[in-house]
Coordinates of C-alpha atoms in Angstrom, one line a residue:
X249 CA 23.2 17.6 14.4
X250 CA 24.4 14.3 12.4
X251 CA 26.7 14.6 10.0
X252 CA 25.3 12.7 6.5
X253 CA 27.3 12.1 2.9
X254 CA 27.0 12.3 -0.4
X255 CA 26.8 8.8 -1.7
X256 CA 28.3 9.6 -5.3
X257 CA 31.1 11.4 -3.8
X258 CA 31.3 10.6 0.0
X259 CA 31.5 14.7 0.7
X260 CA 29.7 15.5 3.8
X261 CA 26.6 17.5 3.6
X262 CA 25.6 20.3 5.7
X263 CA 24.4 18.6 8.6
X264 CA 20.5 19.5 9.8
X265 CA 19.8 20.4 13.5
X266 CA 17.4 17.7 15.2
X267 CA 14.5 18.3 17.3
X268 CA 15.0 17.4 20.7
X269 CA 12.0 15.1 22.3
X270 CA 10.5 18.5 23.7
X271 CA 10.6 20.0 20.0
X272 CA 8.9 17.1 18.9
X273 CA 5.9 17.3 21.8
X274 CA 5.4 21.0 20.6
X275 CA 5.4 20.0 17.2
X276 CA 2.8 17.4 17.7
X277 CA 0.6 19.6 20.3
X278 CA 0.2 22.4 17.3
X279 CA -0.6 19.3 15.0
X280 CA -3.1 19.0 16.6
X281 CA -4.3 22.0 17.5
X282 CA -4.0 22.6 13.4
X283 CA -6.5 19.3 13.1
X284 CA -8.8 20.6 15.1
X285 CA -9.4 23.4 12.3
X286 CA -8.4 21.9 9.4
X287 CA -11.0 19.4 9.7
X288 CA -14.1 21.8 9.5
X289 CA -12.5 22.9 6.3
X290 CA -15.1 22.2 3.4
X291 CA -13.8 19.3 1.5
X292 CA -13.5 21.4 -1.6
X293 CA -11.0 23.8 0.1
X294 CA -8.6 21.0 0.7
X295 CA -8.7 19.5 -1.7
X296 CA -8.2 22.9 -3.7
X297 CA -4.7 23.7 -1.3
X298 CA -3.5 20.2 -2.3
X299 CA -3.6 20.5 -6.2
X300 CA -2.1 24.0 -5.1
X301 CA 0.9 22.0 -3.5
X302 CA 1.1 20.2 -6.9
X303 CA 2.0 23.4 -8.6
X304 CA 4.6 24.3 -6.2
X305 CA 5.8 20.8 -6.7
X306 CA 6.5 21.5 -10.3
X307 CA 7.8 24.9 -10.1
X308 CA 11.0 24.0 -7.5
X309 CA 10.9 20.3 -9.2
X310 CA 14.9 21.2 -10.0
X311 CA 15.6 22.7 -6.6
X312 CA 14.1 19.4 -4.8
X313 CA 15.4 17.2 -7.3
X314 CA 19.1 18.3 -7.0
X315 CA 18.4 17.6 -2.8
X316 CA 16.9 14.3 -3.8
X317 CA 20.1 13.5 -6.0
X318 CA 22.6 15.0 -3.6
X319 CA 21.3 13.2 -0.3
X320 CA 20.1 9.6 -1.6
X321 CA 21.9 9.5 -5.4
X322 CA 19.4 8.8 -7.7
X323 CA 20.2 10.7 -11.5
X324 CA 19.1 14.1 -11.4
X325 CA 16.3 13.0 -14.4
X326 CA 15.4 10.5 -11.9
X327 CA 14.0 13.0 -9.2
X328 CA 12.8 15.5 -11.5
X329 CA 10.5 12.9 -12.7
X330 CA 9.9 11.9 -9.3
X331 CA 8.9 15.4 -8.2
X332 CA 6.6 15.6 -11.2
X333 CA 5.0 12.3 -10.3
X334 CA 4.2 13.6 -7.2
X335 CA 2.6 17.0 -8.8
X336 CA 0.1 13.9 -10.2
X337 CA -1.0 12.8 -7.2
X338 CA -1.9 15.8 -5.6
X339 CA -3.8 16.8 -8.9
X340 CA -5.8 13.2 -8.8
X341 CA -6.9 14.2 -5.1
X342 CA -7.6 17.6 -5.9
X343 CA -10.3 16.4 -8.6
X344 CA -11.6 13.5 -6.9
X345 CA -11.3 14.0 -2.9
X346 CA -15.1 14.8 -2.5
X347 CA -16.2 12.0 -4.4
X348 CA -14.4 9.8 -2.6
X349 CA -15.4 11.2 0.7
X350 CA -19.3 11.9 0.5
X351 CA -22.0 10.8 2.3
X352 CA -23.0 7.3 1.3
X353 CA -27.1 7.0 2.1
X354 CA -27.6 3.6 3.3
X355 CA -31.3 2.1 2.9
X356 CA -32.5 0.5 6.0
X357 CA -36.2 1.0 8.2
X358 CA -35.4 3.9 10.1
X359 CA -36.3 7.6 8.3
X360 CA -32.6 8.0 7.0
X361 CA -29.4 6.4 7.4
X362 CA -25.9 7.2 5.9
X363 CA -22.3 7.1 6.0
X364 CA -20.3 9.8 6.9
X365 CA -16.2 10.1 6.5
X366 CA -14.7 11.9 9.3
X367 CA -10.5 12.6 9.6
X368 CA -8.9 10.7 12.7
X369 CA -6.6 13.1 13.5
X370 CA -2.3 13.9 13.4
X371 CA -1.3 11.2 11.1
X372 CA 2.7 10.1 11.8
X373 CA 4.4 9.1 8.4
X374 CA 7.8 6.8 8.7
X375 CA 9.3 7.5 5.7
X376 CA 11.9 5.8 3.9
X377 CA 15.2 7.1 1.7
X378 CA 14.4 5.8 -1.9
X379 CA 11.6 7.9 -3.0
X380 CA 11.7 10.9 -0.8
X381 CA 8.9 12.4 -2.2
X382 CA 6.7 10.1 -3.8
X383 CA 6.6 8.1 -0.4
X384 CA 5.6 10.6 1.5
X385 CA 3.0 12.7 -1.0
X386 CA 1.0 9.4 -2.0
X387 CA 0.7 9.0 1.9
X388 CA 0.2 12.8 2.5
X389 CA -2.2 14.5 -0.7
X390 CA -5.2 11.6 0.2
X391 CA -4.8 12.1 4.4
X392 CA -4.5 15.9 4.1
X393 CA -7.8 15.8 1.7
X394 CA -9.3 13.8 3.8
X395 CA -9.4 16.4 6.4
X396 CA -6.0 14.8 8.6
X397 CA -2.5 16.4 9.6
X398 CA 0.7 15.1 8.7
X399 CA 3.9 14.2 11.0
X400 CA 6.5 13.4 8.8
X401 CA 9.6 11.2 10.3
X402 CA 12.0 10.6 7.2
X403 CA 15.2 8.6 7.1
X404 CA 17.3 10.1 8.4
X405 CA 19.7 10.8 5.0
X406 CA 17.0 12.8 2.9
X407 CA 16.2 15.6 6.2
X408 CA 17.3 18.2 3.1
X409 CA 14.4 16.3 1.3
X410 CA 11.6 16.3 4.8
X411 CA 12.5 20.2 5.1
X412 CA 11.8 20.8 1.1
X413 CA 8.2 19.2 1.6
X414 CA 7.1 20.8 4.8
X415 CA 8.1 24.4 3.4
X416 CA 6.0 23.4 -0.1
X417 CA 2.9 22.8 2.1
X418 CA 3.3 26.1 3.4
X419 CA 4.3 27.7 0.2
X420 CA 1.4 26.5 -1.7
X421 CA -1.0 28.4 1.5
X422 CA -1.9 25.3 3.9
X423 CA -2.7 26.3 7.2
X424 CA 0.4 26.2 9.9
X425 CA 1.7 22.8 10.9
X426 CA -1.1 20.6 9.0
X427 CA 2.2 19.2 7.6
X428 CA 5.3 19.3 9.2
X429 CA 8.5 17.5 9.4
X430 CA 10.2 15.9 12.5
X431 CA 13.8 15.4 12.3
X432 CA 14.3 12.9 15.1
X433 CA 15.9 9.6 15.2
X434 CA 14.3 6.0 14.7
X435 CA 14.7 5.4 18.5
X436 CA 12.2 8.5 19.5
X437 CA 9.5 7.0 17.1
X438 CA 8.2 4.8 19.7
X439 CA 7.6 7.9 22.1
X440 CA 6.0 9.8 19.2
X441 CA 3.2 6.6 18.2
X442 CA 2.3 6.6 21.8
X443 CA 1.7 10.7 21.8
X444 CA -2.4 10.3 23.0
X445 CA -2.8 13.6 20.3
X446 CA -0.7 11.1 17.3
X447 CA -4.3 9.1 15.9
X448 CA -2.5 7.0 13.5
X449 CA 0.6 5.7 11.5
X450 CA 1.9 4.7 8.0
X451 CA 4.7 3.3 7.5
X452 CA 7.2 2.6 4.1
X453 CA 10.1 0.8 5.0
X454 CA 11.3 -2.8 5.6
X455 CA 9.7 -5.8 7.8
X456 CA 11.6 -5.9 10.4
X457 CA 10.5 -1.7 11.1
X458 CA 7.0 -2.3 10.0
X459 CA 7.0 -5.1 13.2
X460 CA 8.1 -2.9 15.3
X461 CA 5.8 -0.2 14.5
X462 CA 2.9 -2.4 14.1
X463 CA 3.6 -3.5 18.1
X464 CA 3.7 -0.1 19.3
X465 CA 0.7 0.9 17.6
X466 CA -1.1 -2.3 18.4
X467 CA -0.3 -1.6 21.8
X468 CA -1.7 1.8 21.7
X469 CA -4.7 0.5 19.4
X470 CA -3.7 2.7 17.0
X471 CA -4.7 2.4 12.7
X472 CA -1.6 1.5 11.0
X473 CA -0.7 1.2 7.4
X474 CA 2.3 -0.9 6.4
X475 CA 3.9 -0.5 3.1
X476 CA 6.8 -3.5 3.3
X477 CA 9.7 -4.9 1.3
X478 CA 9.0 -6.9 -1.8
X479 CA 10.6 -10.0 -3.8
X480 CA 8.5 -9.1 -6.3
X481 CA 8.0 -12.3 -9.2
X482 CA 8.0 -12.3 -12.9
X483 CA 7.0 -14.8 -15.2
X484 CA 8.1 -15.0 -18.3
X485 CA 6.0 -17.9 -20.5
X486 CA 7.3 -20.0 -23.7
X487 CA 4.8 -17.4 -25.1
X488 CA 5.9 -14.0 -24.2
X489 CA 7.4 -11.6 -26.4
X490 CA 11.0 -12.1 -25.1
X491 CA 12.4 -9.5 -26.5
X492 CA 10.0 -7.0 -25.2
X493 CA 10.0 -8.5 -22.0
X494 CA 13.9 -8.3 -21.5
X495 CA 13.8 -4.7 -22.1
X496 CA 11.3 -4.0 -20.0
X497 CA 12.5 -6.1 -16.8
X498 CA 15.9 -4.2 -17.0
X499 CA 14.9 -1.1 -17.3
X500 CA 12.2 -1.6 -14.4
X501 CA 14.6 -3.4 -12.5
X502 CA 17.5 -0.9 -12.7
X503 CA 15.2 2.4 -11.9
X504 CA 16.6 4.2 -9.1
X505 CA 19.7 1.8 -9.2
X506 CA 16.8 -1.3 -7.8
X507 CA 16.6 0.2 -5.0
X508 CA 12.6 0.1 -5.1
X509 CA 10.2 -2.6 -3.2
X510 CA 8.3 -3.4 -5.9
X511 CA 11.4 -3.4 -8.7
X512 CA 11.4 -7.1 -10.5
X513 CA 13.6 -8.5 -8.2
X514 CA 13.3 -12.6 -9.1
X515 CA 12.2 -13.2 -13.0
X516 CA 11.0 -16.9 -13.1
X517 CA 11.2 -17.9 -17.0
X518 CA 9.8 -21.6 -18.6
X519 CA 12.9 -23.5 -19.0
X520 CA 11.9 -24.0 -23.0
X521 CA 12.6 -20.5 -23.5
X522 CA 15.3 -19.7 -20.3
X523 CA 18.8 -19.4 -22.9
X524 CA 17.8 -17.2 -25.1
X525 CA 15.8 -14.8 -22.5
X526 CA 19.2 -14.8 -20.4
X527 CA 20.9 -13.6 -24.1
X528 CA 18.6 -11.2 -24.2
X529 CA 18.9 -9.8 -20.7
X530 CA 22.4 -9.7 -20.9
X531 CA 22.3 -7.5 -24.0
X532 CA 20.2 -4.6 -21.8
X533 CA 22.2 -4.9 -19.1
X534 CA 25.4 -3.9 -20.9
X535 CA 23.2 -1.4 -22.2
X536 CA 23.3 0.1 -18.6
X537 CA 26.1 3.0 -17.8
X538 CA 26.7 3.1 -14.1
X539 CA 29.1 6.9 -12.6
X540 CA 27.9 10.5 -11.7
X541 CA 23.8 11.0 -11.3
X542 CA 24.6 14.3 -12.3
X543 CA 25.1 13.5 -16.1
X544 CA 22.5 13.3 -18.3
X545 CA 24.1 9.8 -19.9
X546 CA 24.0 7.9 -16.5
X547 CA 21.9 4.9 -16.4
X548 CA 22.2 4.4 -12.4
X549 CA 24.1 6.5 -10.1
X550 CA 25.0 4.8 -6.6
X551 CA 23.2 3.5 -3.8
X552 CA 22.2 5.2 -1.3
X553 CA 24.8 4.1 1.5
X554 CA 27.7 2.5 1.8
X555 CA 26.4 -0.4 4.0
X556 CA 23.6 -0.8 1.5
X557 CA 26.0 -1.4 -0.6
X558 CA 28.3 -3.2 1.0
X559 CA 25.2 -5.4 2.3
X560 CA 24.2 -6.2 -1.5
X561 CA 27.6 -7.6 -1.9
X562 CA 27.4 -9.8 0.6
X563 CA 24.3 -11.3 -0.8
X564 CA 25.3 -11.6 -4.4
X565 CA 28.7 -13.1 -3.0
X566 CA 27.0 -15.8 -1.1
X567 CA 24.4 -16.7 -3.8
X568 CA 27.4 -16.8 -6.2
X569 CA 29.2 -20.0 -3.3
X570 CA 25.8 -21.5 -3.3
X571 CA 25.5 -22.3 -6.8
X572 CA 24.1 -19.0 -8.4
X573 CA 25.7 -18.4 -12.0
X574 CA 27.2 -15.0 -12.1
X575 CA 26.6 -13.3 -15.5
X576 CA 27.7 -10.1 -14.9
X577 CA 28.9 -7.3 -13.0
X578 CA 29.1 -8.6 -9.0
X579 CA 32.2 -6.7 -8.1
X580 CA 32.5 -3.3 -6.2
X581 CA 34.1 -1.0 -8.3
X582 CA 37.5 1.0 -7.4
X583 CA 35.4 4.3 -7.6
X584 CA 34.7 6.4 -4.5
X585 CA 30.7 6.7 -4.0
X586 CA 28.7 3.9 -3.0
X587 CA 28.5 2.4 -6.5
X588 CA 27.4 -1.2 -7.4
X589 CA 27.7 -2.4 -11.0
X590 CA 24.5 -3.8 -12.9
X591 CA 24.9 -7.6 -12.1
X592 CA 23.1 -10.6 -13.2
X593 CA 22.7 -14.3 -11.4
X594 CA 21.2 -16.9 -13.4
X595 CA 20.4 -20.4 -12.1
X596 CA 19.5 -19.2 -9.0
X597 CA 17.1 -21.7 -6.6
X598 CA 15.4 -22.0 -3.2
X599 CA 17.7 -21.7 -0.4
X600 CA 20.1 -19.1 -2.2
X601 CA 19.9 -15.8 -0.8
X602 CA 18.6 -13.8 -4.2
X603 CA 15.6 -16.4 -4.4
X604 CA 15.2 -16.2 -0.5
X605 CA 16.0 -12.5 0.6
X606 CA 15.2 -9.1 -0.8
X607 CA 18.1 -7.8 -3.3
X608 CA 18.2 -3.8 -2.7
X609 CA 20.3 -3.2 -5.9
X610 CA 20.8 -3.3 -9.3
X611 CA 21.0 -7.2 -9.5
X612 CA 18.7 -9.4 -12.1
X613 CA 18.3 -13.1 -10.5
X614 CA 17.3 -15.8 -13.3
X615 CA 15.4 -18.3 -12.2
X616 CA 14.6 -21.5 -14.3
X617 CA 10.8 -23.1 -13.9
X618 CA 10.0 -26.1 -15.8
X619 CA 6.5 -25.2 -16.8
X620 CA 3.4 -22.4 -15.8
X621 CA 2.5 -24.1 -12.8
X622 CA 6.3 -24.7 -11.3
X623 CA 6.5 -20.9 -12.1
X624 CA 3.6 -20.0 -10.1
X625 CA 4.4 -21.8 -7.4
X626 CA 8.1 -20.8 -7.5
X627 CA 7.2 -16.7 -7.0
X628 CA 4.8 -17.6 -4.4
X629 CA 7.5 -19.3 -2.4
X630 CA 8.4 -16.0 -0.8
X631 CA 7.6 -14.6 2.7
X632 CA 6.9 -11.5 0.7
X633 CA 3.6 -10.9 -1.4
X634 CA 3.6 -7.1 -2.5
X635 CA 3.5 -7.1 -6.3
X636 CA 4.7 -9.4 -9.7
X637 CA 3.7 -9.9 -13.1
X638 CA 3.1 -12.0 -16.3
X639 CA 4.4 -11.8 -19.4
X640 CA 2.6 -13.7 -22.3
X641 CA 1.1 -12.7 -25.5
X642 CA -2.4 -15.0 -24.2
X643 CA -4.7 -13.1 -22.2
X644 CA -6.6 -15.3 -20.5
X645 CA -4.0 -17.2 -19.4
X646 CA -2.8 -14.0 -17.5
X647 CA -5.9 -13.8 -16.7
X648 CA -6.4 -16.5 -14.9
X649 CA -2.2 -16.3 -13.1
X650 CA -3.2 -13.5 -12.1
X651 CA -6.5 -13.6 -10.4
X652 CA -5.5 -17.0 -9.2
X653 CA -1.8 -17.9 -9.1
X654 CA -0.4 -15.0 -7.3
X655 CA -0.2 -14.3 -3.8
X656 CA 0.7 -10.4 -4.4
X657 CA -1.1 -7.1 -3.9
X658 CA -0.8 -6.0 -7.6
X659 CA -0.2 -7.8 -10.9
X660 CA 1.0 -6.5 -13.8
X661 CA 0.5 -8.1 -17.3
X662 CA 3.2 -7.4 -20.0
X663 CA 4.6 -4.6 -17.8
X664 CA 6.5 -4.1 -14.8
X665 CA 4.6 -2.7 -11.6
X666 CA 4.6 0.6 -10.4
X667 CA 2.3 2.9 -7.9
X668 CA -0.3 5.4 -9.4
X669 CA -2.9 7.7 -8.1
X670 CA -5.6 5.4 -9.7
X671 CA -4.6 2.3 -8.7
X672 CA -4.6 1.0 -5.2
X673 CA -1.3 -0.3 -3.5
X674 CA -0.3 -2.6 -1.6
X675 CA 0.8 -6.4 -0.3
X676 CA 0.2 -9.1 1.6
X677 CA 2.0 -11.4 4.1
X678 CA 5.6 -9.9 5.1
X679 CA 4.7 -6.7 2.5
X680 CA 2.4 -5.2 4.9
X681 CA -1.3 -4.4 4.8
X682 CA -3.7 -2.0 4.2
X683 CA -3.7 -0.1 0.9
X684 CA -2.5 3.7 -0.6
X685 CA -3.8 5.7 -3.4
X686 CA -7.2 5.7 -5.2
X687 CA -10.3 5.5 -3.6
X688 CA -8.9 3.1 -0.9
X689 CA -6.2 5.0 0.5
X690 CA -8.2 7.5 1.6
X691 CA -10.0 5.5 3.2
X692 CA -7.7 4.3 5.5
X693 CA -7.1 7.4 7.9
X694 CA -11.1 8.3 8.4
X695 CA -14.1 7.3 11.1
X696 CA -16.7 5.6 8.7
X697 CA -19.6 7.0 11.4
X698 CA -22.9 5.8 11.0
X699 CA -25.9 8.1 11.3
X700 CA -29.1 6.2 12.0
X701 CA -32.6 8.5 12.1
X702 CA -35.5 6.8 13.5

């Protein structure tokens, strides 16, 4: 058993015994004995158990949200919201799984051809800390529809979080062990990708796991899906509502205290209008109460660990020596959680590490460009490529940034990004590949067999 904390307090939580690697095996070995029938289940029938595993969602949303709160920190609103979010997801399946996976007739010479979408088996999930539900339920509702199981590995500070989901699945009436939880460490992942019975993996976390995990699975020639870390760009033109754009950056970069991939991490503003956007951003920021994610008032509660946090520091601090303006904030306060004060850098450039690494925290970087075009190519001088976004009052000019100046999976206009059941999701380059939600991510974890009649 591993002892874990409370990041707003540093109290120790009741630690959760682990599955030893011969737990795991029989875990996986009744996976997929589980497959085996869950995959002649009608379509219909699945996808009826998962909007069931919505309702349960809702009913214990203040149950799994006080977990959520207790193990990672978010504000108690926060993961009520997030559990709700996730009730969303499994309706969307629920309504549109057998659509998604019919039969798709194919016109060729022979007497009849056709498409059918067949599950690939136990699916492994590596999932990460910062949305502990929502992660692992936009993986889980479309590959359980589509007729897989699910192995869920979670970090290892939300196990109160794994054990919540796998006893929802069986609340809500799904077969035993279609979903179930491993609490193992990240060093007996490798073991479990090479399991011959384990058909595939997805993975949420940073690059340097989503390299390792990708080997392995390579290795085993193995699907994987890689959701990766993000430096996600915002452009702010000469004309964007500024005011409308400030608010919305800060509140979408200060949701779950920043600690999302796809949070607006580097906002790239036209130098004509660069002053009075940095007034306005630091106006919201001090609008931003950090303390106790148990009251109702708090903005941000803390991070999720103390090295996260720590780690943070150490990036704002060197930005700060390399010429990075500090606005705001940028100072661990004398408090006893894992708590990082909303901070702002402005004048930050290439080579600095908020324009060059990912900032997991509630830090806004400024960054000056001297027109469209320098902006553009400023937010695609990043390693990373998950999502961004536009702000200007022209629409064809976001338009055309958009479809053709971004290198990201997803671009938002006039809004920050976020992940919904319609919508697919997912980056490119060092954010990963392959896509969740909508019609797409349910996609990923089927055969797409061809049946050919002469």
């Amino acid at each position: 058993m591993d002892s874990y904390t409370n990041p707003a307090n540093g109290k120790y939580l009741d630690p959760k015994p682990k599955h030893t690697p011969a737990d795991a095996k029989n875990i996986i070995d009744s996976s997929f004995e589980a497959f085996n029938i869950w995959k002649n289940t009608s379509i219909k029938e699945r996808a009826q158990m998962i909007g069931r595993v919505g309702e349960v969602l809702l009913k214990r949303k203040k149950d799994l949200g006080f977990t959520c709160t207790e193990e990672m920190g978010k504000p108690l609103k926060e993961s009520i919201a997030e559990v709700e979010k996730c009730a969303t997801v499994c309706k969307y399946y629920e309504e549109n799984a057998a659509e998604f996976l019919k039969n798709e007739p194919i016109k060729t010479e022979g007497q009849e051809s056709y498409v059918v979408k067949r599950p690939l088996g136990p699916v492994l999930a590596v999932m990460p800390w910062n949305f502990p539900y929502w992660q692992v339920m936009r993986f889980a509702a479309p590959a359980l529809c589509a007729g897989n199981t699910g192995l869920l590995k979670h970090s290892s500070n939300v196990p109160g979080c794994a054990l919540h989901l796998e006893n929802v699945f069986k609340e809500a009436g799904l077969p035993e062990n279609v979903f179930r939880t491993l609490l193992i460490n990240s060093s007996e992942v490798e073991a479990v990708i090479r399991n011959p019975k384990v058909a595939a993996v997805t993975l949420t976390g940073s690059t340097a796991a989503g390299r390792k995990v990708a080997a392995v699975a390579g290795e085993c020639l193995k699907k994987v899906v890689l959701e990766l870390g993000g430096s996600d760009p915002y452009i702010i033109c000469e004309d964007a509502d500024l005011e409308m754009a400030a608010a919305t950056l800060v509140k979408g970069r200060m949701l779950n205290a920043g600690q999302s991939c796809i949070s607006p991490k580097r906002l790239i503003i036209v130098k004509s209008v660069y002053e009075k956007f940095k007034s306005l951003v630091v106006e919201e920021m001090k609008k931003i109460s950090f303390g106790d994610p148990l009251n109702e008032s708090t903005s941000i509660g803390p991070m999720a660990r103390f090295e996260l946090r720590d780690e943070l520091d150490k990036q704002v601090q060197k930005s700060v020596q390399a010429g990075a303006e500090l606005l705001m904030g940028g100072k661990i306060p004398a408090l006893t959680g894992a708590f990082y004060p909303p901070t702002i850098l402005a004048q930050v450039k290439p080579g600095m590490a908020a324009f060059d690494e990912e900032l997991f925290g509630p830090v806004v970087v400024l960054i000056s460009a001297q027109d469209e075009n320098n902006a553009v190519m400023l937010a695609n001088m990043s390693p990373f490529g998950l999502g961004g976004g536009i702000f200007t009052r022209d629409m064809n000019k976001a338009r055309e940034l958009a479809e053709k100046g971004l290198d990201t999976g997803g671009v938002f206009i006039n809004d920050f990004l976020r992940s919904d059941p319609r919508l697919p999701f997912g980056g490119i380059k060092e954010s990963g590949h392959g896509r969740e939600l909508s019609r797409l991510g349910i996609h990923e974890f089927i055969n797409q067999k061809t049946i050919f009649f002469k």
